[in-house]
Protein backbone atom coordinates (compact mmCIF):
# COMPACT_ATOMS: atom_id res chain seq x y z
CA MET A 1 -76.51 -44.30 -73.27
CA LEU A 2 -80.14 -44.21 -74.22
CA ASN A 3 -82.77 -42.80 -71.92
CA LYS A 4 -85.24 -45.35 -70.65
CA GLN A 5 -88.87 -44.73 -71.47
CA ASN A 6 -90.88 -43.63 -68.45
CA LYS A 7 -94.36 -42.41 -67.78
CA SER A 8 -93.26 -39.48 -65.59
CA GLY A 9 -92.60 -37.21 -68.52
CA LEU A 10 -89.19 -36.48 -66.92
CA ASN A 11 -86.10 -37.05 -69.00
CA PHE A 12 -83.23 -38.84 -67.28
CA PRO A 13 -79.84 -39.79 -68.62
CA THR A 14 -78.89 -43.40 -67.73
CA ILE A 15 -76.26 -42.15 -65.24
CA ILE A 16 -76.76 -39.30 -62.83
CA TYR A 17 -73.50 -38.03 -61.22
CA GLY A 18 -73.24 -37.59 -57.51
CA THR A 19 -71.27 -34.62 -56.15
CA SER A 20 -70.35 -35.35 -52.55
CA TYR A 21 -66.64 -35.52 -53.48
CA LEU A 22 -66.92 -31.85 -54.54
CA GLY A 23 -67.88 -31.09 -50.93
CA ASN A 24 -64.71 -32.78 -49.61
CA LEU A 25 -66.25 -36.01 -48.47
CA TYR A 26 -63.54 -37.90 -46.55
CA ARG A 27 -60.76 -35.94 -48.34
CA GLU A 28 -60.13 -32.69 -50.06
CA LEU A 29 -59.69 -32.99 -53.84
CA SER A 30 -57.69 -30.19 -55.48
CA GLU A 31 -59.41 -27.55 -57.43
CA THR A 32 -58.02 -29.12 -60.65
CA GLU A 33 -59.26 -32.58 -59.71
CA LYS A 34 -62.71 -31.27 -59.01
CA LEU A 35 -62.78 -29.34 -62.33
CA ASN A 36 -61.57 -32.47 -64.24
CA LEU A 37 -64.38 -34.51 -62.70
CA MET A 38 -66.94 -31.94 -63.82
CA GLN A 39 -65.44 -31.69 -67.34
CA GLU A 40 -65.67 -35.37 -67.65
CA TRP A 41 -69.42 -35.34 -67.07
CA PHE A 42 -69.84 -33.51 -70.41
CA LYS A 43 -67.13 -35.46 -72.28
CA VAL A 44 -68.84 -38.83 -71.71
CA SER A 45 -72.50 -37.74 -71.94
CA ASP A 46 -74.41 -38.03 -75.14
CA GLY A 47 -76.86 -35.30 -74.14
CA LYS A 48 -77.85 -33.31 -71.12
CA VAL A 49 -75.91 -34.05 -67.98
CA MET A 50 -77.76 -34.56 -64.71
CA ILE A 51 -76.07 -34.25 -61.25
CA ASP A 52 -77.29 -34.92 -57.73
CA SER A 53 -76.14 -32.61 -54.95
CA ALA A 54 -77.17 -31.42 -51.55
CA GLY A 55 -76.73 -28.48 -49.15
CA LYS A 56 -75.37 -31.04 -46.73
CA TYR A 57 -72.36 -31.85 -49.06
CA GLY A 58 -69.56 -29.85 -47.38
CA ALA A 59 -72.10 -27.49 -45.82
CA GLY A 60 -72.83 -26.00 -49.18
CA LEU A 61 -69.26 -26.33 -50.58
CA ALA A 62 -70.34 -28.77 -53.33
CA LEU A 63 -72.91 -26.35 -54.67
CA GLU A 64 -70.31 -23.45 -54.72
CA VAL A 65 -67.81 -25.67 -56.48
CA ILE A 66 -70.51 -26.69 -59.03
CA ARG A 67 -71.22 -23.08 -59.82
CA GLN A 68 -67.59 -22.10 -60.11
CA GLY A 69 -66.75 -25.13 -62.19
CA LEU A 70 -69.67 -24.74 -64.58
CA GLU A 71 -68.77 -21.04 -65.09
CA LYS A 72 -65.09 -21.95 -65.77
CA LEU A 73 -66.14 -24.58 -68.26
CA LYS A 74 -68.57 -22.13 -69.85
CA ILE A 75 -71.51 -24.60 -69.49
CA GLU A 76 -74.80 -23.25 -70.53
CA PRO A 77 -77.71 -23.82 -68.07
CA GLU A 78 -79.65 -25.94 -70.68
CA GLN A 79 -76.64 -28.40 -70.83
CA ILE A 80 -77.23 -29.55 -67.22
CA THR A 81 -79.99 -30.66 -64.86
CA ILE A 82 -79.26 -30.13 -61.12
CA SER A 83 -81.01 -32.09 -58.45
CA ASN A 84 -80.58 -30.67 -54.90
CA LYS A 85 -81.50 -32.46 -51.72
CA LEU A 86 -82.66 -29.96 -49.21
CA GLY A 87 -82.80 -29.97 -45.37
CA TRP A 88 -79.41 -28.79 -44.24
CA TYR A 89 -78.55 -25.10 -43.98
CA ARG A 90 -75.02 -23.61 -43.96
CA VAL A 91 -74.16 -21.69 -40.74
CA PRO A 92 -70.78 -20.28 -39.44
CA LEU A 93 -68.25 -22.86 -38.13
CA GLU A 94 -67.85 -22.21 -34.42
CA THR A 95 -66.13 -25.49 -33.37
CA ALA A 96 -62.94 -27.26 -34.34
CA GLU A 97 -64.80 -29.33 -36.95
CA PRO A 98 -68.35 -29.40 -38.32
CA THR A 99 -71.01 -30.78 -35.95
CA PHE A 100 -73.36 -32.27 -38.51
CA GLU A 101 -71.22 -35.32 -39.51
CA PRO A 102 -67.99 -35.34 -37.57
CA GLY A 103 -65.10 -37.02 -39.31
CA ALA A 104 -66.87 -37.29 -42.72
CA TRP A 105 -65.82 -33.93 -44.25
CA ALA A 106 -62.32 -32.60 -44.83
CA ASN A 107 -61.29 -28.94 -44.35
CA LEU A 108 -64.65 -27.25 -44.24
CA LYS A 109 -65.06 -23.55 -43.50
CA TYR A 110 -68.72 -23.78 -42.55
CA ASP A 111 -71.09 -25.93 -40.42
CA ALA A 112 -74.59 -26.99 -41.23
CA VAL A 113 -77.88 -27.36 -39.26
CA GLN A 114 -80.93 -29.36 -40.12
CA LYS A 115 -84.04 -27.43 -41.16
CA ILE A 116 -87.00 -29.65 -42.06
CA SER A 117 -90.26 -27.73 -41.95
CA TYR A 118 -92.27 -25.52 -44.26
CA ASP A 119 -90.18 -22.43 -43.59
CA GLY A 120 -87.00 -24.38 -43.07
CA ILE A 121 -87.04 -26.06 -46.47
CA LEU A 122 -87.76 -22.82 -48.17
CA ALA A 123 -84.73 -21.28 -46.48
CA CYS A 124 -82.66 -24.24 -47.67
CA TRP A 125 -83.94 -23.84 -51.20
CA GLN A 126 -83.21 -20.11 -51.13
CA GLN A 127 -79.65 -20.78 -49.90
CA GLY A 128 -79.11 -23.37 -52.56
CA ALA A 129 -80.21 -20.80 -55.23
CA GLU A 130 -77.70 -18.35 -53.82
CA LEU A 131 -74.85 -20.83 -53.74
CA LEU A 132 -75.57 -21.95 -57.33
CA GLY A 133 -75.70 -18.33 -58.52
CA PRO A 134 -78.08 -16.73 -60.98
CA HIS A 135 -77.50 -18.94 -64.00
CA TYR A 136 -77.89 -22.45 -62.70
CA LYS A 137 -81.17 -23.71 -61.26
CA GLN A 138 -82.24 -26.49 -58.85
CA GLU A 139 -84.74 -28.12 -61.12
CA PHE A 140 -85.22 -31.29 -59.11
CA VAL A 141 -85.65 -31.01 -55.37
CA SER A 142 -86.28 -33.37 -52.42
CA VAL A 143 -86.07 -33.46 -48.60
CA HIS A 144 -82.70 -34.99 -47.69
CA ASP A 145 -82.73 -38.29 -45.74
CA PRO A 146 -86.29 -38.16 -44.31
CA ASP A 147 -85.73 -41.78 -43.08
CA GLU A 148 -82.86 -40.64 -40.78
CA TYR A 149 -84.97 -37.69 -39.55
CA LEU A 150 -87.72 -40.10 -38.52
CA MET A 151 -85.43 -42.62 -36.98
CA ALA A 152 -83.95 -39.87 -34.70
CA ALA A 153 -87.36 -39.55 -32.94
CA ALA A 154 -87.30 -39.93 -29.18
CA ASP A 155 -90.75 -41.55 -29.02
CA SER A 156 -93.93 -42.07 -31.02
CA ALA A 157 -95.21 -38.54 -30.35
CA ASP A 158 -91.89 -37.10 -31.55
CA ARG A 159 -91.98 -39.34 -34.64
CA GLU A 160 -95.52 -38.03 -35.42
CA GLN A 161 -94.29 -34.46 -35.19
CA ARG A 162 -91.26 -35.24 -37.41
CA LEU A 163 -93.54 -36.81 -39.99
CA LYS A 164 -95.60 -33.59 -39.94
CA ASP A 165 -92.39 -31.60 -40.43
CA ILE A 166 -91.45 -33.70 -43.55
CA LEU A 167 -94.98 -33.36 -45.00
CA GLU A 168 -94.96 -29.57 -44.40
CA ALA A 169 -91.50 -29.40 -46.10
CA TYR A 170 -92.99 -31.23 -49.15
CA ARG A 171 -96.02 -28.86 -49.19
CA ALA A 172 -93.48 -26.04 -49.58
CA LEU A 173 -91.60 -27.83 -52.40
CA PHE A 174 -94.79 -28.59 -54.36
CA GLU A 175 -95.76 -24.93 -54.03
CA LEU A 176 -92.38 -24.03 -55.65
CA LYS A 177 -93.27 -26.48 -58.40
CA GLU A 178 -96.72 -24.88 -58.92
CA LYS A 179 -94.97 -21.53 -59.25
CA GLY A 180 -92.61 -22.95 -61.93
CA LEU A 181 -89.59 -22.44 -59.66
CA VAL A 182 -88.70 -26.15 -59.77
CA LYS A 183 -89.46 -28.80 -62.30
CA ALA A 184 -89.93 -31.96 -60.07
CA VAL A 185 -90.23 -33.04 -56.50
CA GLY A 186 -88.96 -36.41 -55.29
CA VAL A 187 -87.55 -38.33 -52.38
CA GLY A 188 -84.41 -40.28 -51.62
CA ALA A 189 -83.82 -42.57 -48.66
CA LYS A 190 -81.84 -45.65 -47.56
CA ASP A 191 -84.95 -47.12 -45.99
CA TRP A 192 -87.41 -47.88 -48.85
CA LEU A 193 -90.17 -48.57 -46.27
CA ILE A 194 -90.02 -44.92 -45.24
CA ILE A 195 -90.37 -43.93 -48.98
CA ARG A 196 -93.45 -46.20 -49.18
CA GLU A 197 -94.89 -44.66 -46.00
CA LEU A 198 -94.36 -41.10 -47.33
CA TYR A 199 -95.80 -42.13 -50.71
CA GLU A 200 -99.15 -42.64 -48.92
CA HIS A 201 -99.13 -38.85 -48.29
CA VAL A 202 -97.05 -37.36 -51.10
CA LYS A 203 -97.35 -38.13 -54.80
CA PHE A 204 -93.71 -37.85 -55.78
CA ASP A 205 -92.52 -37.16 -59.33
CA TRP A 206 -89.41 -39.38 -58.71
CA VAL A 207 -87.99 -41.71 -56.14
CA MET A 208 -84.26 -42.52 -55.43
CA LEU A 209 -83.63 -45.78 -53.65
CA ALA A 210 -80.25 -45.92 -51.89
CA ASN A 211 -78.52 -49.15 -50.92
CA LYS A 212 -81.75 -51.10 -51.31
CA PHE A 213 -81.64 -52.60 -54.78
CA THR A 214 -78.22 -54.12 -55.55
CA ILE A 215 -76.76 -57.34 -56.85
CA TYR A 216 -76.50 -58.41 -53.15
CA HIS A 217 -79.96 -57.17 -51.99
CA HIS A 218 -82.98 -57.36 -54.36
CA PRO A 219 -86.06 -58.69 -52.47
CA LYS A 220 -89.32 -59.23 -54.34
CA GLU A 221 -91.03 -56.65 -52.08
CA ILE A 222 -88.89 -53.89 -53.45
CA ILE A 223 -89.41 -54.97 -57.03
CA GLY A 224 -93.19 -54.97 -56.41
CA PHE A 225 -92.97 -51.40 -54.98
CA MET A 226 -90.92 -50.23 -58.02
CA GLN A 227 -93.57 -51.71 -60.30
CA GLN A 228 -96.28 -49.85 -58.43
CA LEU A 229 -94.36 -46.55 -58.69
CA HIS A 230 -93.78 -47.08 -62.40
CA ALA A 231 -97.44 -47.81 -62.99
CA ASN A 232 -98.26 -44.52 -61.27
CA GLY A 233 -95.83 -42.56 -63.47
CA VAL A 234 -93.15 -42.14 -60.86
CA ALA A 235 -89.59 -42.18 -62.14
CA ILE A 236 -87.04 -44.31 -60.27
CA ILE A 237 -83.37 -43.71 -59.66
CA ASN A 238 -81.16 -46.44 -58.18
CA SER A 239 -78.24 -45.26 -56.02
CA ALA A 240 -75.54 -46.64 -53.74
CA ILE A 241 -75.49 -49.69 -55.94
CA PHE A 242 -72.21 -51.05 -54.42
CA ASN A 243 -73.58 -51.18 -50.86
CA ALA A 244 -71.11 -48.42 -49.84
CA GLY A 245 -68.25 -50.10 -51.67
CA PHE A 246 -68.24 -53.56 -50.05
CA LEU A 247 -69.40 -55.28 -53.24
CA THR A 248 -66.30 -54.06 -55.10
CA GLY A 249 -63.79 -54.84 -52.37
CA GLY A 250 -64.26 -51.99 -49.77
CA ASP A 251 -64.29 -52.18 -46.05
CA TYR A 252 -67.69 -50.62 -45.49
CA PHE A 253 -71.09 -52.22 -46.01
CA ASP A 254 -74.04 -49.78 -45.93
CA TYR A 255 -71.78 -47.23 -44.21
CA ARG A 256 -70.49 -49.45 -41.37
CA ILE A 257 -67.09 -51.07 -41.30
CA LEU A 258 -67.09 -54.88 -41.37
CA HIS A 259 -64.78 -57.27 -39.53
CA PRO A 260 -63.86 -60.66 -41.08
CA ASN A 261 -63.56 -62.26 -37.59
CA ASP A 262 -66.96 -61.10 -36.45
CA PRO A 263 -69.41 -64.06 -36.80
CA ALA A 264 -72.21 -61.60 -37.78
CA ASP A 265 -70.20 -60.31 -40.70
CA GLN A 266 -68.74 -63.54 -41.95
CA PRO A 267 -71.71 -64.41 -44.27
CA LEU A 268 -71.12 -61.16 -46.18
CA PHE A 269 -67.42 -61.96 -46.62
CA ALA A 270 -68.39 -65.48 -47.81
CA TRP A 271 -70.89 -64.00 -50.29
CA ARG A 272 -68.34 -61.57 -51.67
CA LYS A 273 -65.64 -64.28 -52.04
CA GLN A 274 -68.04 -66.40 -54.10
CA PHE A 275 -69.22 -63.38 -56.11
CA PHE A 276 -65.59 -62.45 -56.90
CA ALA A 277 -64.78 -66.04 -57.90
CA VAL A 278 -67.57 -66.09 -60.51
CA CYS A 279 -66.55 -62.70 -61.79
CA GLU A 280 -62.95 -63.86 -62.18
CA LYS A 281 -64.09 -66.93 -64.03
CA TYR A 282 -65.85 -64.89 -66.66
CA ALA A 283 -63.35 -61.93 -66.66
CA VAL A 284 -66.00 -59.51 -65.36
CA GLN A 285 -65.17 -56.71 -63.05
CA PRO A 286 -67.35 -56.86 -59.92
CA GLY A 287 -68.24 -53.17 -60.23
CA ASP A 288 -69.38 -53.74 -63.87
CA ALA A 289 -71.70 -56.58 -62.71
CA CYS A 290 -73.16 -54.36 -59.99
CA LEU A 291 -73.84 -51.59 -62.47
CA LYS A 292 -75.51 -53.91 -65.04
CA PHE A 293 -77.63 -55.46 -62.36
CA ALA A 294 -78.68 -52.09 -60.92
CA LEU A 295 -80.20 -51.16 -64.24
CA SER A 296 -81.66 -54.57 -65.10
CA VAL A 297 -85.25 -53.94 -63.86
CA PRO A 298 -87.16 -52.19 -66.65
CA GLU A 299 -88.81 -49.81 -64.20
CA ILE A 300 -85.52 -48.22 -63.15
CA ASN A 301 -84.83 -45.04 -65.17
CA ALA A 302 -81.32 -44.24 -64.03
CA VAL A 303 -78.52 -45.01 -61.67
CA ALA A 304 -76.72 -42.35 -59.55
CA LEU A 305 -72.94 -42.87 -59.38
CA ASN A 306 -70.30 -40.96 -57.49
CA PRO A 307 -66.97 -41.58 -59.24
CA SER A 308 -63.93 -39.82 -57.77
CA LYS A 309 -61.79 -40.44 -60.85
CA PRO A 310 -62.67 -39.21 -64.43
CA LYS A 311 -61.55 -42.41 -66.14
CA ARG A 312 -64.30 -44.41 -64.38
CA MET A 313 -67.00 -42.42 -66.12
CA ALA A 314 -65.95 -43.43 -69.61
CA ASN A 315 -65.78 -47.04 -68.45
CA ASN A 316 -69.24 -46.89 -66.98
CA LYS A 317 -70.67 -45.68 -70.29
CA LEU A 318 -68.92 -48.69 -71.99
CA VAL A 319 -70.26 -51.10 -69.42
CA ILE A 320 -73.85 -49.95 -69.92
CA ASN A 321 -73.62 -50.50 -73.63
CA THR A 322 -71.92 -53.90 -73.42
CA PRO A 323 -73.84 -57.08 -72.53
CA LEU A 324 -72.27 -59.47 -70.07
CA PRO A 325 -72.30 -63.32 -70.88
CA GLU A 326 -75.60 -65.00 -70.23
CA ALA A 327 -73.63 -67.87 -68.58
CA PHE A 328 -72.23 -65.43 -66.05
CA TRP A 329 -75.71 -64.42 -64.86
CA GLN A 330 -76.81 -68.02 -64.92
CA GLU A 331 -73.96 -69.08 -62.69
CA LEU A 332 -74.65 -66.25 -60.22
CA LYS A 333 -78.22 -67.55 -59.96
CA GLU A 334 -77.08 -71.25 -59.67
CA THR A 335 -74.68 -70.34 -56.76
CA GLY A 336 -77.30 -68.22 -55.02
CA ILE A 337 -75.39 -64.97 -55.41
CA ILE A 338 -78.46 -63.63 -57.21
CA ASP A 339 -82.00 -64.82 -56.36
CA PRO A 340 -82.55 -67.89 -58.65
CA ASP A 341 -86.06 -66.54 -59.42
CA TYR A 342 -84.86 -63.12 -60.47
CA ALA A 343 -86.67 -62.51 -63.69
CA TYR A 344 -84.69 -59.80 -65.53
CA LEU A 345 -81.35 -61.51 -66.27
């Protein structure tokens, strides 16, 4: 898996591994399962491994598991780049289950509270450093889900204050960069328009788009924004490329459950049925098509994937290095599954 050229000066592997499963997202993997996932990162990678984590993942559990696993596997710090999304701070668990995302996390022993401000983000960064231990560093940092923080505003005045909170948090992160304590500062969000708004105020080193550039959803406006970022030397990571699993057969689309009998959801099911039919005709796995599409724009440097099974990682590497039939892409365009004017396939 060759690294794509980029003007940012940052070096990205083609695949960045998500770590929410290490924080018990939806279910608790065993210690052995978690260690096997981490071991596979290094087995399938041709060079330095890069992972994406967050203090929110299991209220810091994922970061603890990362440290423990890397130590057990005897991984040297120079073998891995850790990106940590900041904004959630571990606190004692005082209720039956965590309050920050009820139902999403299994068997947690801590809760988490949101801290997005100058001092708050520094506290999150400090806690992240403690959870990762003295050997492994948070080289890439960002504010976690600034779009959700803005959308929670009660009114326009509250939104303005929240925007100031985010910008102050980024001031703190760029100060850490100036001191050499982190390597790069970026942003990740599900709403690309919020990224564009923040980019007017903050010159990010990298941007992570979530759910917004997939084989299902790839409007020209987003491509234009990616071209602008690339021209300015900003690296681009594409994540959530399966629209929360729906594109590969799951029940959720962009984190909400769909219902086949709901008229509002029926067009999505019709799209997927047609997509699957073309995939079957050419003996292409839907997930493989999603992955190839997600990397098709030259401006995209990497994809972030979150496999829960080690065997998927080796397959993803194979998929990236194997072209799919031109006739397959052509038929997807002819049937309207992909925008007929899409220029990169």
